Short mmCIF file of C-alpha atoms and ligand atoms in Angstrom, two decimals:
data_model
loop_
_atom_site.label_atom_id
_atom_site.label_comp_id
_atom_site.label_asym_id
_atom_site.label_seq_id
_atom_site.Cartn_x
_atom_site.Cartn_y
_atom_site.Cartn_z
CA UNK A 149 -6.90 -5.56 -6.72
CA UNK A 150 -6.96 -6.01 -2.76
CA UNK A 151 -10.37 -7.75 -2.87
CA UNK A 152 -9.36 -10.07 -5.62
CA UNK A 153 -6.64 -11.19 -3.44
CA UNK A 154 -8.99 -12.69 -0.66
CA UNK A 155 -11.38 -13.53 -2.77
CA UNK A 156 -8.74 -15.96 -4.36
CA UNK A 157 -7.21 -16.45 -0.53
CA UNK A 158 -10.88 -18.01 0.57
CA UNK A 159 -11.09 -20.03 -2.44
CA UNK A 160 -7.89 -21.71 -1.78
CA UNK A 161 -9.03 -22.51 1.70
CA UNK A 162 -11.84 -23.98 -0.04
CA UNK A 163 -9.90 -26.06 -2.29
CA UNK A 164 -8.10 -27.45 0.47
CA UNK A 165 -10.74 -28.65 2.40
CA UNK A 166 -9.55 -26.07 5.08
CA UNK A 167 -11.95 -23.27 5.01
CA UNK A 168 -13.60 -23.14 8.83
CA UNK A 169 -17.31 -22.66 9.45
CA UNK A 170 -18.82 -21.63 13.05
CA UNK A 171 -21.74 -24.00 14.43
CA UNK A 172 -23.93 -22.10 16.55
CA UNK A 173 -24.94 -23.89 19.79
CA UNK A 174 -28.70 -22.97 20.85
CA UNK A 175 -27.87 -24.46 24.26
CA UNK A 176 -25.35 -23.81 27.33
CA UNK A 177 -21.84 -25.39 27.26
CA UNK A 178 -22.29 -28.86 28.17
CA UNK A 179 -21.47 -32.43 27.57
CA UNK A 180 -25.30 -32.49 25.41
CA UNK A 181 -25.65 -29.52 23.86
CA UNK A 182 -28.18 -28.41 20.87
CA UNK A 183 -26.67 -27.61 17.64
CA UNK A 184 -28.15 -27.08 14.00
CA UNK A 185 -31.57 -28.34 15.65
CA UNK A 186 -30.10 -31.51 17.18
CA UNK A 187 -29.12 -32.62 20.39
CA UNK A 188 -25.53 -33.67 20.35
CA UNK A 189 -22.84 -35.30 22.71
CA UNK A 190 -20.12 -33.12 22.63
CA UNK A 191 -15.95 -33.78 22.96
CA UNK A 192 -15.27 -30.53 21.59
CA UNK A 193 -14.73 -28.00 24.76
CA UNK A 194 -12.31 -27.24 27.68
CA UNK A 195 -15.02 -27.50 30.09
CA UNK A 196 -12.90 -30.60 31.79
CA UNK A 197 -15.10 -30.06 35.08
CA UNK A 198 -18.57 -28.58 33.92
CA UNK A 199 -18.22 -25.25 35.26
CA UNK A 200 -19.40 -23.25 32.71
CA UNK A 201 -23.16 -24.10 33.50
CA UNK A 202 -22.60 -24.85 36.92
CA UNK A 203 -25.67 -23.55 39.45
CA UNK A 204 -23.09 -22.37 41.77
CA UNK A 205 -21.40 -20.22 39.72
CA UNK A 206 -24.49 -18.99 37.63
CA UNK A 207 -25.85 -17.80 41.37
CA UNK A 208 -22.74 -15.86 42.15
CA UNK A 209 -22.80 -14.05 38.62
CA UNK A 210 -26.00 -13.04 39.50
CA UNK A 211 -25.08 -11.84 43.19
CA UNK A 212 -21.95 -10.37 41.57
CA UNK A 213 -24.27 -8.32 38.96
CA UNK A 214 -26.32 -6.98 41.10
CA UNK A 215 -23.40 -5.84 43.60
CA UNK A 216 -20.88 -4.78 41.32
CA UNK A 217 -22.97 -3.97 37.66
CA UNK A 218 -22.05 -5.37 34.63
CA UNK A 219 -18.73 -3.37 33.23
CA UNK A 220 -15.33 -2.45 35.24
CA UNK A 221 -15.49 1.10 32.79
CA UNK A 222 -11.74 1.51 32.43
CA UNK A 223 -8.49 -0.32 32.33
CA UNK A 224 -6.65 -1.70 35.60
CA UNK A 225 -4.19 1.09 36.42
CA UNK A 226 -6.70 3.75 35.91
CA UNK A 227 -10.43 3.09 37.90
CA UNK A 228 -11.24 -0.60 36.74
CA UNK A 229 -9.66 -2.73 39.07
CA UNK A 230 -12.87 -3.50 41.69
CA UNK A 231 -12.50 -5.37 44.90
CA UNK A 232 -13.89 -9.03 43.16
CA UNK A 233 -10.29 -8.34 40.63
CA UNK A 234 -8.31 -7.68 43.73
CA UNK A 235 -9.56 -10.45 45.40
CA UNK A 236 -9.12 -12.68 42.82
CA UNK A 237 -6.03 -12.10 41.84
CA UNK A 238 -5.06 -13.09 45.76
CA UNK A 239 -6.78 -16.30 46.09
CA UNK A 240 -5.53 -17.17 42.17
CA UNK A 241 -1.70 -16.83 43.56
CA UNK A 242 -2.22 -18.48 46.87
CA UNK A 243 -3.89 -21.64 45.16
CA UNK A 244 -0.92 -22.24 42.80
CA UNK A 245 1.88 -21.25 45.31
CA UNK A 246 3.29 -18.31 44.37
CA UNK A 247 3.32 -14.75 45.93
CA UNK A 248 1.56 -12.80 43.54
CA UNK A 249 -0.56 -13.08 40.41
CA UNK A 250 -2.05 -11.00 38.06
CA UNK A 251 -5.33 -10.99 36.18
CA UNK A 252 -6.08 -10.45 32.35
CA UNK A 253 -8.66 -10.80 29.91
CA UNK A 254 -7.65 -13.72 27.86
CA UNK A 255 -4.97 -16.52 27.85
CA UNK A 256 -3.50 -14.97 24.50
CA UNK A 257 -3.50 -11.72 26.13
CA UNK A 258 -1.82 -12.88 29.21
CA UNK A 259 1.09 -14.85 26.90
CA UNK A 260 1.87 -11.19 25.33
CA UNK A 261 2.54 -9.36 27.89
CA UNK A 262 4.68 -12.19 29.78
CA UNK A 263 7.64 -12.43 27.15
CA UNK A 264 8.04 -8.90 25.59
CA UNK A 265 7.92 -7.68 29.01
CA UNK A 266 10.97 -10.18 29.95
CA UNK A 267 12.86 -10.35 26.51
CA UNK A 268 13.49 -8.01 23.93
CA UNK A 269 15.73 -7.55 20.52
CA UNK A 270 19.60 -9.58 21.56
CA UNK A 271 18.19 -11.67 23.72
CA UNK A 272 17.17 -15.65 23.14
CA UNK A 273 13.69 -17.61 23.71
CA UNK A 274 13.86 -21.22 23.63
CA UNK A 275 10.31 -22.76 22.88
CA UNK A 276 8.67 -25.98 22.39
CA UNK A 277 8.14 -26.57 18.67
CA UNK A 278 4.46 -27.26 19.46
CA UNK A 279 3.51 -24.62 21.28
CA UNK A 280 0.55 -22.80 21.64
CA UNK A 281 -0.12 -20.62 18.71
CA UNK A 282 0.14 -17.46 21.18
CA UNK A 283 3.17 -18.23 22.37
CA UNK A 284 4.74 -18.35 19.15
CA UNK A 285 2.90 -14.71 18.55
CA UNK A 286 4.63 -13.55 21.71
CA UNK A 287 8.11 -14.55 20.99
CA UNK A 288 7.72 -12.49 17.58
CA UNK A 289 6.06 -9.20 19.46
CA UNK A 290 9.23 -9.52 21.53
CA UNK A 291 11.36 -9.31 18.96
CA UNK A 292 13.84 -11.75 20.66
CA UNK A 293 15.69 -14.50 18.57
CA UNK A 294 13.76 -17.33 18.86
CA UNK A 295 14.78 -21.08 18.92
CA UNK A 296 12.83 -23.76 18.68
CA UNK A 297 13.53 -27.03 20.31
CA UNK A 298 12.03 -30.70 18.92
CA UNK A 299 8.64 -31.74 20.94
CA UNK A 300 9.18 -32.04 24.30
CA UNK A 301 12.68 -32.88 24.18
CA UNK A 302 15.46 -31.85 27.03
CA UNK A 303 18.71 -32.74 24.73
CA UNK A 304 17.66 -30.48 22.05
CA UNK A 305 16.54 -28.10 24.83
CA UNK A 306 20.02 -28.77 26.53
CA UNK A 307 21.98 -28.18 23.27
CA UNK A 308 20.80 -25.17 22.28
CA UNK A 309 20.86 -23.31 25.65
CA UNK A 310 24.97 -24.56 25.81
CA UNK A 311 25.56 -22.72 22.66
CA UNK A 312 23.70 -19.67 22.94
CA UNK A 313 25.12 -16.61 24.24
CA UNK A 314 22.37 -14.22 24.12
CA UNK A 315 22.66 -12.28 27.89
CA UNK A 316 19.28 -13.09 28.62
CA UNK A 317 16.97 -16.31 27.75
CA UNK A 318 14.04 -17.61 28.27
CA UNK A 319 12.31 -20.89 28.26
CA UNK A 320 8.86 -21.34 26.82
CA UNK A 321 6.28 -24.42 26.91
CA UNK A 322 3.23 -25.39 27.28
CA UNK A 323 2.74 -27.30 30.33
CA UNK A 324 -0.53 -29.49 28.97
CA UNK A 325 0.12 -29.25 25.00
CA UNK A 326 -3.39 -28.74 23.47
CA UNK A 327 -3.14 -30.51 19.84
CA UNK A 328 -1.15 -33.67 21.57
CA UNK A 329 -2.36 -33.54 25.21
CA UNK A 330 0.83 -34.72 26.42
CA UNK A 331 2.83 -33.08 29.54
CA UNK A 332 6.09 -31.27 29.08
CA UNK A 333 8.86 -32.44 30.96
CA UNK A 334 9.04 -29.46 33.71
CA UNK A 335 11.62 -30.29 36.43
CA UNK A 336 13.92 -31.00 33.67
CA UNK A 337 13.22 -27.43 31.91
CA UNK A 338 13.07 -26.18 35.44
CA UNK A 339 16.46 -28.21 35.85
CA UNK A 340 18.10 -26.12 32.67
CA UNK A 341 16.42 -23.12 33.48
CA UNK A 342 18.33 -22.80 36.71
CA UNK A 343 21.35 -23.76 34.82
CA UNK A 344 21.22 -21.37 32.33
CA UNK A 345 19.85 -18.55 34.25
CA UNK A 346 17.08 -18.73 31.81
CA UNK A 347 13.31 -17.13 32.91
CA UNK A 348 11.41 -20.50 32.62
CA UNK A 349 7.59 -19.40 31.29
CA UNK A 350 4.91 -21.98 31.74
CA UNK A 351 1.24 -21.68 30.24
CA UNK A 352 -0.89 -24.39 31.93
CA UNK A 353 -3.98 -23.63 30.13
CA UNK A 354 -5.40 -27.00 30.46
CA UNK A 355 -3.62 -28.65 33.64
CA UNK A 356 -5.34 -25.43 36.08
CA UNK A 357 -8.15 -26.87 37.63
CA UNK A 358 -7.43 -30.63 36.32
CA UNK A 359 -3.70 -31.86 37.55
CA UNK A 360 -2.33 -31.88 40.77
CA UNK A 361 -3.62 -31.62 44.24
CA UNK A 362 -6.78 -30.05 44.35
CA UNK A 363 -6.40 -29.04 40.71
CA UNK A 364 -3.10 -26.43 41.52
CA UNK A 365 -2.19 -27.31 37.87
CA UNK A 366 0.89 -28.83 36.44
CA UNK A 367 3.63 -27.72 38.37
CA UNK A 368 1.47 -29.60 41.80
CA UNK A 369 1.66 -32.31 39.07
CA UNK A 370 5.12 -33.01 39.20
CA UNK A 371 5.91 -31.78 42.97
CA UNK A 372 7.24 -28.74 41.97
CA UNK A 373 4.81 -26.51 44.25
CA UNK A 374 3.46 -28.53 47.47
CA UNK A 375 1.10 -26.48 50.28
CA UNK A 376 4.05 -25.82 51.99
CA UNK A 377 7.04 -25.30 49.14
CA UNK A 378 6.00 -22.29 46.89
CA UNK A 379 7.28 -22.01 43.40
CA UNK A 380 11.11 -21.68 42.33
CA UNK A 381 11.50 -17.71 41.75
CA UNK A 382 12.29 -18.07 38.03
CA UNK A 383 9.13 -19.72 36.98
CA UNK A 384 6.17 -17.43 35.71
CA UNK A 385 2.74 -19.64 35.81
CA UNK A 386 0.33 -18.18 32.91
CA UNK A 387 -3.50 -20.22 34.23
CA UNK A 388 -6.43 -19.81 31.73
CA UNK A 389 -9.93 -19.16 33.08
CA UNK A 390 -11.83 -20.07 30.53
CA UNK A 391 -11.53 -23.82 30.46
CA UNK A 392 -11.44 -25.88 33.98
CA UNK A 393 -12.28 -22.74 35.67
CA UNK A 394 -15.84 -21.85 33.17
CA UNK A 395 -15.47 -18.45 32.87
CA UNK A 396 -13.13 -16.28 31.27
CA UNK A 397 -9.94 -14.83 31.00
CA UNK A 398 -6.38 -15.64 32.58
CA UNK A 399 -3.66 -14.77 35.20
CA UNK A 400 0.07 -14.65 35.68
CA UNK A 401 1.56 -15.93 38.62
CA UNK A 402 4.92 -15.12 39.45
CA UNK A 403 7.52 -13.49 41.84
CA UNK A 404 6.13 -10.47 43.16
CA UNK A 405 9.21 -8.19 41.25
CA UNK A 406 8.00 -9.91 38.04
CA UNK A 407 4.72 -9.27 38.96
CA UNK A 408 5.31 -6.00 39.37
CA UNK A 409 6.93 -5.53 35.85
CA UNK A 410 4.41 -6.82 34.40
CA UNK A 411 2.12 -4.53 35.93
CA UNK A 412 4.17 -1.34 35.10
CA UNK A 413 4.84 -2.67 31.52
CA UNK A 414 2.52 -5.12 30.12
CA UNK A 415 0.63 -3.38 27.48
CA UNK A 416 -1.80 -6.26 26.84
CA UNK A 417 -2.41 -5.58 30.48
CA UNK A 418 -1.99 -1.80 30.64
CA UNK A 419 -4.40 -0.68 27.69
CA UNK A 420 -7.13 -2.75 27.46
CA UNK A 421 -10.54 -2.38 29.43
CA UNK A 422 -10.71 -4.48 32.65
CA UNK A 423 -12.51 -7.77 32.58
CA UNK A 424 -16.07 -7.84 34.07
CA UNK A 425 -16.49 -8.00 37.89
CA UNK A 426 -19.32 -10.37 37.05
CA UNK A 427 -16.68 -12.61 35.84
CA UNK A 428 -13.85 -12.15 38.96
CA UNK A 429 -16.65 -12.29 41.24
CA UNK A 430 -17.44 -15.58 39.79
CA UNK A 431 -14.17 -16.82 39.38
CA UNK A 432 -13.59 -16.79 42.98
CA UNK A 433 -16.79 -19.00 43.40
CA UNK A 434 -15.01 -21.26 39.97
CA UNK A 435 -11.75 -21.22 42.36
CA UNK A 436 -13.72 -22.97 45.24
CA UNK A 437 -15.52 -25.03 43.06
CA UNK A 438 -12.13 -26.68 41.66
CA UNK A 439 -10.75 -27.14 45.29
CA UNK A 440 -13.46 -29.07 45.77
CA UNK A 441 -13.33 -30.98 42.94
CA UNK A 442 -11.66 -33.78 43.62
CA UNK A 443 -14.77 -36.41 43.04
CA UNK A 444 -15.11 -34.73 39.34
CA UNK A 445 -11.40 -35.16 38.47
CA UNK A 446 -11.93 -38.77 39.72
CA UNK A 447 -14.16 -39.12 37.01
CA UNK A 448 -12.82 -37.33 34.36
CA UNK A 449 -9.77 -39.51 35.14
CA UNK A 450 -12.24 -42.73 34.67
CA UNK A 451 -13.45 -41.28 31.34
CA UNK A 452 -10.22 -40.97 30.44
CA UNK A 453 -9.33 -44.75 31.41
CA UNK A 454 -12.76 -46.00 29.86
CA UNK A 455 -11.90 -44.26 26.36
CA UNK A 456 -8.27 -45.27 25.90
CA UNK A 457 -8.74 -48.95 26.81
CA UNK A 458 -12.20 -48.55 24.40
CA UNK A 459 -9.85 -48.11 21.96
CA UNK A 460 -6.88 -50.00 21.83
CA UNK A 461 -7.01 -51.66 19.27
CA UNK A 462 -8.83 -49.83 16.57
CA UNK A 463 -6.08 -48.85 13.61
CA UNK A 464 -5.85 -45.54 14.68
CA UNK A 465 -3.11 -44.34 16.76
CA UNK A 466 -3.98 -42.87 20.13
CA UNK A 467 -0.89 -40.39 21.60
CA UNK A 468 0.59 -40.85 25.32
CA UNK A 469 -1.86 -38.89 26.86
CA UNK A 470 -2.82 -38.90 30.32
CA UNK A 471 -4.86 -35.81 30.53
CA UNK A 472 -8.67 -34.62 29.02
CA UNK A 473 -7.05 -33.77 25.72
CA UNK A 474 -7.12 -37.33 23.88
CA UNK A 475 -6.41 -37.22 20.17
CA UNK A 476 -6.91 -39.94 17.92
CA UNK A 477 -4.62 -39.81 14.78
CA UNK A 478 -6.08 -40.58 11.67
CA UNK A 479 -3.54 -39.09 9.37
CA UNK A 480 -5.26 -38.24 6.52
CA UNK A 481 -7.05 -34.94 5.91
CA UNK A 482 -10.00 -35.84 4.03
CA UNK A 483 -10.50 -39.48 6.13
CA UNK A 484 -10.62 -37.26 9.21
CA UNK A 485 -12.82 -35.13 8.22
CA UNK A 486 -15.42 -37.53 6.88
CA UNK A 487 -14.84 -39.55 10.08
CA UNK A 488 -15.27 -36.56 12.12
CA UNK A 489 -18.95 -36.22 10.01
CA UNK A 490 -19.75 -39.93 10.61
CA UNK A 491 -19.58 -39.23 14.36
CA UNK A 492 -21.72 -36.27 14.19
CA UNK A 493 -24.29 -38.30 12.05
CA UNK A 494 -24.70 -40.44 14.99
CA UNK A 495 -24.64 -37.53 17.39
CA UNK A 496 -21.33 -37.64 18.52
CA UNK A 497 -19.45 -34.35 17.92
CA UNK A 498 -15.66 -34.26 17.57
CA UNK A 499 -13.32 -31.60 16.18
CA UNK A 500 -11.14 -32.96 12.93
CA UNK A 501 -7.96 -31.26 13.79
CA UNK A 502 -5.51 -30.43 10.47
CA UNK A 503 -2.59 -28.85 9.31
CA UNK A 504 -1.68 -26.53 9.64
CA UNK A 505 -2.54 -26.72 13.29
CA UNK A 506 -0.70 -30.12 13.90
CA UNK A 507 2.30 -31.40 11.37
CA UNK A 508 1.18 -32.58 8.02
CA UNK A 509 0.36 -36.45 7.65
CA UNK A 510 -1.51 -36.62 11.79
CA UNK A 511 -4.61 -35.21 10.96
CA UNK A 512 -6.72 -35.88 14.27
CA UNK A 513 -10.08 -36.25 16.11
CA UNK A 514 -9.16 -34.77 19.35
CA UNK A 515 -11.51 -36.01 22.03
CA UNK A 516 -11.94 -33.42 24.67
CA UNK A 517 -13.36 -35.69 27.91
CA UNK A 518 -14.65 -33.56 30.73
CA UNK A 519 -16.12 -34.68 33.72
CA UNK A 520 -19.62 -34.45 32.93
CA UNK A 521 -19.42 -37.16 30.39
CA UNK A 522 -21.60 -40.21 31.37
CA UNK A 523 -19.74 -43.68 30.79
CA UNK A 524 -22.78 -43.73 28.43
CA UNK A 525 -21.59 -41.00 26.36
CA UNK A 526 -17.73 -42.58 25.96
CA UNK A 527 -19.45 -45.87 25.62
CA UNK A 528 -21.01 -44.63 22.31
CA UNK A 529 -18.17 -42.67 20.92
CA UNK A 530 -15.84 -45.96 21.68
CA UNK A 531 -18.69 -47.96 19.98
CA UNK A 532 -19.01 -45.42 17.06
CA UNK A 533 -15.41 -44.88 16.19
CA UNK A 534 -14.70 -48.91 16.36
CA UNK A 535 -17.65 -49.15 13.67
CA UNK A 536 -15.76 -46.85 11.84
CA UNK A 537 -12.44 -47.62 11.51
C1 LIG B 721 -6.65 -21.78 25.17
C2 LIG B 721 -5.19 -21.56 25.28
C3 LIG B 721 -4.66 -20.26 25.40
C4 LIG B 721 -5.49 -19.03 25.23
O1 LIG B 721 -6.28 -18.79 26.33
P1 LIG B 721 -7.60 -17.91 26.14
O2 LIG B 721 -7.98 -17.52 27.52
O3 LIG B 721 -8.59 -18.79 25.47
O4 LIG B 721 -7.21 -16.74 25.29
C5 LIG B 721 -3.30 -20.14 25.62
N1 LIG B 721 -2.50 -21.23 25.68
C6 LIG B 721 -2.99 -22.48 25.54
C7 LIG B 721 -2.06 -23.63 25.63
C8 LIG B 721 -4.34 -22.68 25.32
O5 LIG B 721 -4.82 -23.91 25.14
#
């Protein structure tokens, strides 16, 4: 019978130690929050600057609200694209240096429209083996032949470029990778893409608002866009809104012919109801916020010194991180997870990160540091995990 079948499915999760549970927070996003009746310190969001509960931004939802309502009533191309979209959607692609960008709901939705729109069946995607899991969803709604190159490495990348001869390829990679929190190496890809005449697709989920000058994002990171050098014509920038920025949703920021395409042809883009003007309206408030930032990604930079040098020696491995995503490798399942539940005994809460999500045998606390984070707050978790291992 069909219900037998999950009913067995969920009990194997069970077995395995792998069946997920929700924790409801009875407090905003923050680096305390309330949860199952007790105050915690959390390391679990993408809130890297403390947006999400930021007075500014709370203010111009409320302005936005009472100007614009509460729902855009229709999709984009039809009657719900409202000045605070349009106006977004400008500022987004002026801040990261290219021409013209383009708004959507979510991240995941933004990372399905990008590669079936530029690939199809006969031609080749070449993608980071750790990639986000909607990435890897993409390549397969594409229905282009995909290839999959070893962590972060160019010869692989190199290789398998040489001896394809699929008419039209693209590259694929995270730019920040979120299980690892290490940075792909982008003016090599960049370097191959031009090479190869390959599309070269990066999703910078968690380097908008944190890396590069004034928070541009990755690409800033590594020089590739300056304030007066916009972005090489073959790259297409996919920014999440929903972490640095503390709101919601996502953009695409490309050349403005791509841009274009995607607009006529996107169908993650095309049928689905426009996001909230609350939420562009606020965005653009987010967007100031993160120009400004630069005293807040000072300290989430400290944080990040404070809690790697906290924990040098402790028998875990920590990866080559330099960015808010620090994991902590414990290796086994079940020793993460009942480390993960020591922490939260002392009120330190930490996500124990398995496989399938990251390869089998690196089972993980990943730390999430954002710049709300006292010294206090690393202080303990340093203290706590050193007790512990
Ligand atoms: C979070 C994330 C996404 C999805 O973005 P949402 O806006 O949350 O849908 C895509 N790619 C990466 C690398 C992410 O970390």
């Amino acid at each position: 019978m069909i219900w037998d079948e999950l009913q067995a499915g969920l009990q194997e999760l069970e077995g395995e130690g792998l069946k997920r549970r929700r924790r409801v927070l009875d407090s905003p996003c923050g680096p305390v929050c309330t949860v199952d009746g007790r105050e915690v310190v959390s390391f679990c969001s993408n809130d890297y600057l403390g947006l999400a509960n930021d007075p500014r931004l709370i203010a111009a939802a409320q302005a936005a609200a009472a100007q614009w309502g509460v729902g855009s009533g229709a999709s984009h191309l039809v009657s719900g694209h409202l000045r605070p979209h349009e106006t977004l959607e400008t500022a987004l692609a002026e801040f990261v240096g290219f021409p013209r960008a383009l708004s959507f709901s979510t991240g995941y939705m933004a990372n399905l429209a990008i590669v079936p729109a530029l690939v199809g069946r006969g031609d080749a995607v070449f993608a980071d083996k750790v990639n986000h899991a909607s990435l890897i969803d993409a390549v397969q709604l594409s229905r282009a032949d995909s290839h999959r190159y070893l962590h972060g490495d160019v010869a692989s990348l190199s290789a398998m470029l040489k001896a394809s001869t699929a008419r039209r390829k693209l590259i694929l990679t995270d730019a920040v990778f979120s299980m690892d929190g290490d940075l792909a190496p982008l003016p090599a890809l960049l370097e191959l893409a031009e090479r190869h005449d390959a599309w070269l697709v990066i999703d910078d989920a968690h380097g908008f608002g944190v890396l590069g000058e004034n928070g541009r994002g990755s690409l800033s990171h590594f020089g590739l866009v300056t304030k007066t050098q916009p972005a090489n014509k073959r790259v297409i920038l996919m920014g999440t809104l929903g972490k640095a920025a503390g709101g919601s949703g996502a953009f695409v920021a490309a050349d403005s012919l791509v841009i274009e395409w995607l607009l006529q042809r996107a169908r993650t883009y095309i049928f689905t109801t426009a996001a909230s003007p609350i939420m562009a309206a606020t965005l653009l408030t987010a967007l100031d916020c993160i120009i400004n930032a630069d005293a807040a990604r000072d300290k989430l930079m400290q944080r990040i010194a404070q809690l790697r040098s906290g924990l040098e020696d402790t028998r875990w491995r920590m990866l080559r991180s330099e960015t808010a995503i620090q994991p902590i490798i414990v290796g086994d399942n079940a020793e993460c997870v009942r480390v993960a539940e020591a922490l939260l005994e002392r009120g330190l809460w930490v996500p124990a990160i398995r496989p399938p999500t990251v390869p089998k045998g690196t089972a993980r606390l990943r730390v999430s540091l954002s710049a709300t984070h006292t010294e206090a707050h690393v202080a303990a978790l340093v203290d706590a995990l050193k007790a512990l291992a």
